[in-house]
CSV table of C-alpha atoms (C1' of nucleotides) in Angstrom, one decimal:
chain,number,residue,atom,x,y,z
A,1214,MET,CA,100.4,90.9,102.2
A,1215,VAL,CA,102.7,88.8,104.2
A,1216,ASN,CA,106.0,90.2,105.5
A,1217,TYR,CA,109.2,88.9,107.0
A,1218,SER,CA,111.7,90.1,104.5
A,1219,GLY,CA,114.6,87.9,103.6
A,1220,TYR,CA,115.5,85.8,100.6
A,1221,THR,CA,113.0,83.3,99.3
A,1222,ILE,CA,114.2,79.8,98.8
A,1223,ARG,CA,114.4,80.3,95.1
A,1224,THR,CA,116.5,83.4,95.4
A,1225,MET,CA,118.7,81.7,98.0
A,1226,ALA,CA,119.2,78.7,95.7
A,1227,GLU,CA,120.3,81.0,92.9
A,1228,ARG,CA,122.6,83.0,95.1
A,1229,CYS,CA,124.3,79.9,96.4
A,1230,GLY,CA,124.4,78.0,93.2
A,1231,MET,CA,122.2,75.1,94.4
A,1232,THR,CA,118.6,74.0,93.9
A,1233,ALA,CA,115.7,74.7,96.3
A,1234,HIS,CA,115.5,71.0,96.6
A,1235,THR,CA,118.9,70.8,98.0
A,1236,LEU,CA,118.3,73.7,100.4
A,1237,ARG,CA,115.3,71.9,101.9
A,1238,TYR,CA,117.3,68.6,102.0
A,1239,TYR,CA,120.1,70.3,103.9
A,1240,GLU,CA,117.6,71.6,106.4
A,1241,ARG,CA,116.0,68.2,106.8
A,1242,VAL,CA,119.3,66.5,107.5
A,1243,GLY,CA,120.4,69.2,110.0
A,1244,LEU,CA,123.0,71.0,108.0
A,1245,ILE,CA,120.9,74.1,108.2
A,1246,GLN,CA,119.0,75.2,111.3
A,1247,PRO,CA,115.2,75.6,110.8
A,1248,VAL,CA,114.9,78.7,108.7
A,1249,ASN,CA,112.7,81.7,109.6
A,1250,ARG,CA,109.3,81.7,108.0
A,1251,ALA,CA,107.1,84.3,106.5
A,1252,GLY,CA,103.5,84.5,107.7
A,1253,ASN,CA,102.4,82.1,104.9
A,1254,GLY,CA,104.9,79.4,106.0
A,1255,HIS,CA,107.5,80.1,103.3
A,1256,ARG,CA,111.1,80.1,104.2
A,1257,ARG,CA,112.9,83.4,104.5
A,1258,TYR,CA,116.7,83.3,104.5
A,1259,THR,CA,118.9,85.9,106.1
A,1260,ASP,CA,122.4,87.0,105.1
A,1261,ALA,CA,123.8,85.0,108.0
A,1262,ASP,CA,122.0,81.9,106.4
A,1263,GLU,CA,123.6,82.8,103.1
A,1264,CYS,CA,127.0,83.0,104.7
A,1265,TRP,CA,126.6,79.5,106.2
A,1266,ILE,CA,125.1,78.0,103.1
A,1267,HIS,CA,127.9,79.3,101.0
A,1268,PHE,CA,130.3,77.6,103.4
A,1269,LEU,CA,128.4,74.4,103.1
A,1270,HIS,CA,128.5,74.6,99.4
A,1271,CYS,CA,132.2,75.2,99.5
A,1272,MET,CA,132.8,72.1,101.6
A,1273,ARG,CA,130.6,69.9,99.5
A,1274,ALA,CA,132.2,71.2,96.3
A,1275,THR,CA,135.5,70.0,97.8
A,1276,ASN,CA,134.1,66.6,98.6
A,1277,MET,CA,133.5,66.8,102.3
A,1278,PRO,CA,130.9,64.0,103.0
A,1279,ILE,CA,127.5,65.1,104.3
A,1280,ARG,CA,128.2,63.1,107.4
A,1281,GLU,CA,131.2,65.2,108.3
A,1282,MET,CA,129.4,68.4,107.5
A,1283,GLN,CA,126.6,67.2,109.9
A,1284,ARG,CA,129.2,66.6,112.6
A,1285,TYR,CA,130.6,70.1,112.1
A,1286,ALA,CA,127.2,71.7,112.0
A,1287,ALA,CA,126.2,70.0,115.2
A,1288,LEU,CA,129.3,71.2,117.0
A,1289,ARG,CA,128.8,74.7,115.7
A,1290,GLU,CA,125.4,74.8,117.3
A,1291,GLN,CA,127.0,74.1,120.7
A,1292,GLY,CA,129.0,77.3,120.5
A,1293,ASP,CA,132.6,78.3,121.1
A,1294,ALA,CA,133.4,75.4,123.5
A,1295,THR,CA,133.6,73.1,120.5
A,1296,SER,CA,136.1,75.3,118.7
A,1297,LEU,CA,139.0,72.9,119.0
A,1298,GLU,CA,137.0,70.0,117.7
A,1299,ARG,CA,135.7,72.0,114.8
A,1300,ARG,CA,139.2,73.2,114.0
A,1301,LYS,CA,140.3,69.7,113.8
A,1302,ILE,CA,137.6,68.9,111.3
A,1303,LEU,CA,138.6,71.8,109.1
A,1304,GLU,CA,142.3,70.9,109.4
A,1305,ASP,CA,141.6,67.4,108.3
A,1306,HIS,CA,139.6,68.6,105.4
A,1307,GLN,CA,142.2,71.0,104.4
A,1308,ALA,CA,144.8,68.2,104.4
A,1309,GLU,CA,142.4,66.2,102.3
A,1310,ILE,CA,142.0,69.1,99.9
A,1311,ALA,CA,145.8,69.3,99.6
A,1312,ARG,CA,145.9,65.6,98.7
A,1313,GLN,CA,143.2,66.1,96.0
A,1314,ILE,CA,145.1,69.1,94.5
A,1315,GLU,CA,148.2,67.0,94.2
A,1316,GLU,CA,146.3,64.2,92.6
A,1317,LEU,CA,144.7,66.5,90.1
A,1318,GLN,CA,148.0,68.2,89.3
A,1319,ARG,CA,149.6,64.8,88.6
A,1320,ALA,CA,146.7,63.9,86.3
A,1321,HIS,CA,146.9,67.3,84.6
A,1322,ALA,CA,150.6,66.8,83.8
A,1323,LEU,CA,149.9,63.3,82.5
A,1324,LEU,CA,147.2,64.7,80.2
A,1325,THR,CA,149.5,67.4,78.9
A,1326,HIS,CA,151.8,64.6,78.0
A,1327,LYS,CA,149.2,62.4,76.3
A,1328,ILE,CA,147.6,65.3,74.5
A,1329,ALA,CA,151.0,66.2,73.0
A,1330,ASN,CA,151.3,62.6,71.9
A,1331,TYR,CA,148.0,62.7,70.2
A,1332,ARG,CA,149.1,65.8,68.3
A,1333,LYS,CA,152.1,63.9,67.1
A,1334,ILE,CA,149.9,61.0,66.0
A,1335,GLU,CA,147.7,63.4,64.1
A,1336,GLN,CA,150.7,64.9,62.5
A,1337,ARG,CA,151.9,61.5,61.3
A,1338,ILE,CA,148.5,60.7,59.9
A,1339,ARG,CA,148.4,64.0,58.0
A,1340,ILE,CA,151.9,63.4,56.5
A,1341,GLY,CA,151.6,59.7,55.8
A,1342,GLY,CA,148.2,60.1,54.3
A,1343,PRO,CA,145.5,57.5,54.9
A,1344,ILE,CA,148.1,54.8,54.3
A,1345,LEU,CA,149.4,53.0,57.4
A,1346,PRO,CA,146.0,52.3,59.0
A,1347,GLU,CA,147.1,51.4,62.6
A,1348,SER,CA,149.9,50.9,65.0
A,1349,GLU,CA,153.0,51.8,63.1
A,1350,MET,CA,154.7,52.2,66.4
A,1351,ALA,CA,156.2,49.5,68.5
A,1352,GLY,CA,153.2,48.5,70.5
A,1353,ASN,CA,149.6,49.5,69.9
A,1354,GLU,CA,149.7,51.1,73.3
A,1355,ASP,CA,149.4,54.6,72.0
A,1356,ASP,CA,151.8,56.2,74.4
A,1357,CYS,CA,153.6,56.1,77.6
A,1358,THR,CA,150.7,56.0,80.0
A,1359,CYS,CA,153.2,54.6,82.4
A,1360,MET,CA,154.5,58.0,83.1
A,1361,LEU,CA,152.8,57.9,86.5
A,1362,ALA,CA,153.9,59.5,89.6
A,1363,PRO,CA,154.7,57.1,92.5
A,1364,ALA,CA,151.9,56.6,94.9
A,1365,SER,CA,153.0,57.8,98.4
B,355,MET,CA,150.6,23.3,86.9
B,356,VAL,CA,149.1,26.0,84.7
B,357,ASN,CA,151.1,28.6,82.9
B,358,TYR,CA,150.5,31.9,81.2
B,359,SER,CA,152.6,34.2,83.2
B,360,GLY,CA,151.3,37.6,84.1
B,361,TYR,CA,149.8,39.3,87.1
B,362,THR,CA,146.9,37.7,88.9
B,363,ILE,CA,143.9,39.8,89.5
B,364,ARG,CA,144.9,40.2,93.2
B,365,THR,CA,148.4,41.4,92.3
B,366,MET,CA,147.1,43.7,89.7
B,367,ALA,CA,144.6,45.2,92.1
B,368,GLU,CA,147.3,45.9,94.6
B,369,ARG,CA,149.6,47.3,92.0
B,370,CYS,CA,146.9,49.7,90.8
B,371,GLY,CA,145.4,50.6,94.1
B,372,MET,CA,142.0,49.2,93.4
B,373,THR,CA,140.1,46.0,94.3
B,374,ALA,CA,139.7,42.8,92.2
B,375,HIS,CA,136.0,43.5,92.2
B,376,THR,CA,136.6,46.8,90.5
B,377,LEU,CA,138.9,45.3,87.9
B,378,ARG,CA,136.3,42.7,87.0
B,379,TYR,CA,133.7,45.4,86.9
B,380,TYR,CA,135.8,47.6,84.6
B,381,GLU,CA,136.2,44.6,82.3
B,382,ARG,CA,132.4,43.9,82.4
B,383,VAL,CA,131.6,47.4,81.4
B,384,GLY,CA,134.1,47.5,78.6
B,385,LEU,CA,136.8,49.8,80.1
B,386,ILE,CA,139.2,46.9,79.9
B,387,GLN,CA,139.3,44.5,77.0
B,388,PRO,CA,138.9,40.8,77.8
B,389,VAL,CA,142.0,39.9,79.7
B,390,ASN,CA,144.2,36.9,78.9
B,391,ARG,CA,143.5,33.8,80.9
B,392,ALA,CA,145.7,31.1,82.4
B,393,GLY,CA,144.7,27.5,81.6
B,394,ASN,CA,142.4,27.4,84.6
B,395,GLY,CA,140.5,30.4,83.4
B,396,HIS,CA,142.0,32.8,85.8
B,397,ARG,CA,142.9,36.3,84.5
B,398,ARG,CA,146.5,37.1,83.8
B,399,TYR,CA,147.4,40.7,83.3
B,400,THR,CA,150.2,42.0,81.2
B,401,ASP,CA,152.3,45.2,81.7
B,402,ALA,CA,150.4,46.8,79.0
B,403,ASP,CA,147.2,46.1,80.9
B,404,GLU,CA,148.7,47.6,83.9
B,405,CYS,CA,149.6,50.7,82.0
B,406,TRP,CA,146.1,51.2,80.8
B,407,ILE,CA,144.5,50.4,84.2
B,408,HIS,CA,146.8,52.9,85.8
B,409,PHE,CA,145.5,55.4,83.4
B,410,LEU,CA,141.9,54.5,84.1
B,411,HIS,CA,142.6,54.8,87.8
B,412,CYS,CA,144.0,58.2,87.2
B,413,MET,CA,141.0,59.4,85.3
B,414,ARG,CA,138.6,58.1,87.8
B,415,ALA,CA,140.5,59.6,90.7
B,416,THR,CA,140.1,63.0,89.0
B,417,ASN,CA,136.3,62.4,88.6
B,418,MET,CA,136.0,61.5,85.0
B,419,PRO,CA,132.6,59.7,84.8
B,420,ILE,CA,132.7,56.0,83.8
B,421,ARG,CA,130.6,56.9,80.8
B,422,GLU,CA,133.2,59.2,79.5
B,423,MET,CA,135.9,56.6,80.1
B,424,GLN,CA,133.9,54.1,78.2
B,425,ARG,CA,133.6,56.5,75.3
B,426,TYR,CA,137.4,57.0,75.4
B,427,ALA,CA,138.1,53.3,75.7
B,428,ALA,CA,135.8,52.5,72.7
B,429,LEU,CA,137.6,55.0,70.5
B,430,ARG,CA,141.0,53.7,71.6
B,431,GLU,CA,140.0,50.3,70.3
B,432,GLN,CA,139.4,51.8,66.9
B,433,GLY,CA,143.0,52.8,66.6
B,434,ASP,CA,144.8,56.0,65.5
B,435,ALA,CA,141.9,57.2,63.3
B,436,THR,CA,140.2,58.3,66.5
B,437,SER,CA,143.1,60.3,67.7
B,438,LEU,CA,141.4,63.7,67.3
B,439,GLU,CA,138.3,62.7,69.1
B,440,ARG,CA,140.2,61.1,72.0
B,441,ARG,CA,142.4,64.2,72.3
B,442,LYS,CA,139.3,66.3,72.6
B,443,ILE,CA,138.1,64.1,75.5
B,444,LEU,CA,141.4,64.5,77.2
B,445,GLU,CA,141.5,68.2,76.7
B,446,ASP,CA,138.0,68.6,78.1
B,447,HIS,CA,138.9,66.6,81.1
B,448,GLN,CA,142.1,68.5,81.6
B,449,ALA,CA,140.1,71.7,81.6
B,450,GLU,CA,137.7,70.2,84.1
B,451,ILE,CA,140.7,69.3,86.2
B,452,ALA,CA,141.9,72.8,86.1
B,453,ARG,CA,138.5,74.0,87.3
B,454,GLN,CA,138.6,71.5,90.2
B,455,ILE,CA,142.0,72.7,91.2
B,456,GLU,CA,140.9,76.2,91.4
B,457,GLU,CA,137.9,75.3,93.4
B,458,LEU,CA,140.0,73.3,95.8
B,459,GLN,CA,142.5,76.1,96.1
B,460,ARG,CA,139.8,78.6,97.0
B,461,ALA,CA,138.5,76.3,99.6
B,462,HIS,CA,142.0,75.7,100.9
B,463,ALA,CA,142.4,79.4,101.4
B,464,LEU,CA,139.1,79.8,103.1
B,465,LEU,CA,140.0,77.1,105.5
B,466,THR,CA,143.3,78.6,106.3
B,467,HIS,CA,141.3,81.7,107.3
B,468,LYS,CA,138.8,79.9,109.3
B,469,ILE,CA,141.3,77.8,111.1
B,470,ALA,CA,143.2,80.9,112.1
B,471,ASN,CA,140.0,82.2,113.5
B,472,TYR,CA,139.4,79.2,115.6
B,473,ARG,CA,142.8,79.5,117.1
B,474,LYS,CA,141.9,83.0,118.1
B,475,ILE,CA,138.7,81.8,119.7
B,476,GLU,CA,140.6,79.2,121.6
B,477,GLN,CA,143.1,81.8,122.7
B,478,ARG,CA,140.3,84.0,124.1
B,479,ILE,CA,138.8,81.0,125.9
B,480,ARG,CA,142.1,80.2,127.5
B,481,ILE,CA,142.5,83.8,128.6
B,482,GLY,CA,139.0,84.5,129.7
B,483,GLY,CA,138.8,81.2,131.4
B,484,PRO,CA,135.5,79.2,131.4
B,485,ILE,CA,133.5,82.4,132.0
B,486,LEU,CA,131.8,83.9,129.0
B,487,PRO,CA,130.0,80.7,127.8
B,488,GLU,CA,129.0,81.7,124.3
B,489,SER,CA,128.9,84.3,121.6
B,490,GLU,CA,130.8,87.2,123.1
B,491,MET,CA,131.4,88.4,119.6
B,492,ALA,CA,129.0,90.5,117.6
B,493,GLY,CA,127.0,87.8,116.0
B,494,ASN,CA,127.2,84.1,116.8
B,495,GLU,CA,128.3,83.6,113.3
B,496,ASP,CA,131.7,82.5,114.3
B,497,ASP,CA,133.7,84.2,111.5
B,498,CYS,CA,133.7,85.7,108.1
B,499,THR,CA,132.5,82.7,106.1
B,500,CYS,CA,131.6,85.4,103.6
B,501,MET,CA,135.2,85.6,102.4
B,502,LEU,CA,134.2,83.7,99.3
B,503,ALA,CA,135.7,84.1,95.9
B,504,PRO,CA,133.4,85.2,93.2
B,505,ALA,CA,131.9,82.5,91.1
B,506,SER,CA,132.9,82.9,87.5
C,47,DC,C1',85.1,83.0,91.9
C,48,DC,C1',88.8,80.9,89.6
C,49,DT,C1',93.3,80.5,87.9
C,50,DT,C1',98.2,80.9,88.4
C,51,DG,C1',102.3,80.4,90.6
C,52,DA,C1',105.3,80.0,94.3
C,53,DC,C1',105.8,77.8,98.0
C,54,DT,C1',104.9,73.7,101.6
C,55,DT,C1',105.6,68.4,103.4
C,56,DT,C1',106.5,63.5,103.0
C,57,DG,C1',108.2,59.8,101.2
C,58,DA,C1',109.8,57.5,97.3
C,59,DG,C1',113.1,57.1,93.4
C,60,DC,C1',117.3,57.5,90.9
C,61,DG,C1',122.1,57.6,88.9
C,62,DC,C1',126.5,56.5,90.0
C,63,DG,C1',130.2,53.5,91.1
C,64,DC,C1',131.2,50.1,93.1
C,65,DT,C1',130.6,45.9,96.4
C,66,DC,C1',129.2,41.7,97.7
C,67,DA,C1',126.8,37.1,98.0
C,68,DA,C1',126.2,32.6,96.2
C,69,DA,C1',127.6,28.8,93.9
C,70,DG,C1',131.0,26.6,91.2
C,71,DT,C1',135.8,25.2,89.4
C,72,DT,C1',140.7,24.4,89.8
C,73,DG,C1',145.2,23.4,91.7
C,74,DT,C1',148.2,22.5,95.7
C,75,DA,C1',149.2,20.7,100.3
C,76,DC,C1',148.6,17.4,103.7
D,267,DG,C1',140.8,11.7,99.5
D,268,DT,C1',140.0,16.0,101.5
D,269,DA,C1',140.7,20.5,102.8
D,270,DC,C1',141.9,25.0,101.6
D,271,DA,C1',142.8,29.0,98.9
D,272,DA,C1',142.3,31.5,94.9
D,273,DC,C1',140.0,32.3,91.5
D,274,DT,C1',135.4,32.2,88.3
D,275,DT,C1',130.4,34.1,86.9
D,276,DT,C1',125.9,36.3,87.6
D,277,DG,C1',122.9,39.2,89.4
D,278,DA,C1',121.6,41.6,93.3
D,279,DG,C1',122.5,45.2,96.8
D,280,DC,C1',124.2,49.4,98.8
D,281,DG,C1',125.7,54.1,100.2
D,282,DC,C1',125.8,58.6,98.8
D,283,DG,C1',123.6,62.8,97.6
D,284,DC,C1',120.5,64.5,95.8
D,285,DT,C1',115.9,64.8,92.9
D,286,DC,C1',111.4,64.4,92.2
D,287,DA,C1',106.3,63.3,92.5
D,288,DA,C1',102.0,64.1,94.8
D,289,DA,C1',99.0,66.5,97.2
D,290,DG,C1',98.2,70.6,99.7
D,291,DT,C1',98.2,75.8,101.1
D,292,DC,C1',98.2,80.5,100.3
D,293,DA,C1',98.1,85.3,98.0
D,294,DA,C1',97.6,88.0,94.1
D,295,DG,C1',95.5,89.1,89.5
D,296,DG,C1',91.8,89.1,86.2
DNA sequence: CCTTGACTTTGAGCGCGCTCAAAGTTGTAC
DNA sequence: GTACAACTTTGAGCGCGCTCAAAGTCAAGG
């Protein structure tokens, strides 16, 4: 009977929405500090680990590159003195997130437009029957894809 | 002197915020139909091409996989009859975009929180001077990373 | 004792989306 | 005529972020 309570890698993976493979990988590349082991050598994760891993997951899910996460993790290990630098990383990432949100929102709007257009096309087909086979509109460009927000 | 007016690949790349390499690649993999050529064999893009390429760019920028874009492009070439299927693809992608926006917004909020926390840490350092070197808080877990929204 | 299953390590492999290198052609400028 | 720049094609290469295969260890159950 081996002790050291804490979460197994399997459990941890489930709790954090990632695979055990990924958890080991993150540890290998220094995103996670060497994890406590049970007597048999198996990893045992703490709540603090979970906290950190959730954070990692959140950063990855928002497209922070592994390299940047490594930089952040390394600073974190050096304690409060690196606060300013770490804050800078997070601020930059937050700005990047804002940029992504904007881009997604523009695309979302464009899609709303295009989807409405498809509904119209389907309507016309239903009315006109299977007659007019293609492109009864001006161009065969099916709609105004050109409704695109200006790049900054 | 060779004619066929239209945009060169270079110009098109600039206008659409991608590289010429990528434009050729998209054509190779069927995302773009074979483009008109000038007498010397160089590609000449039309405004309609630009329209479509902008759309492709927009979909890629919001993480639609190339495979899905290929599926969509293939349907598009078959004309209005595929409207319904194409609409489905766009609706699915729009839903995926909504999901991404939510995720990004959650991360954005988390970062606001963490950044504020770093400011506090920096404040304490400025006041306490270079004395207390590390971890004068409860744990060395620098803040409540656990403020994480519930996964659906 | 033997099987089962959950873990371990190491290094290799993979899917994606480009990105580039090499070698060739064409058109213009000097 | 020759240099240069801009394009062409083909196929290979690359960076990222996992993902997996292989071989081994250990503990519990039958």
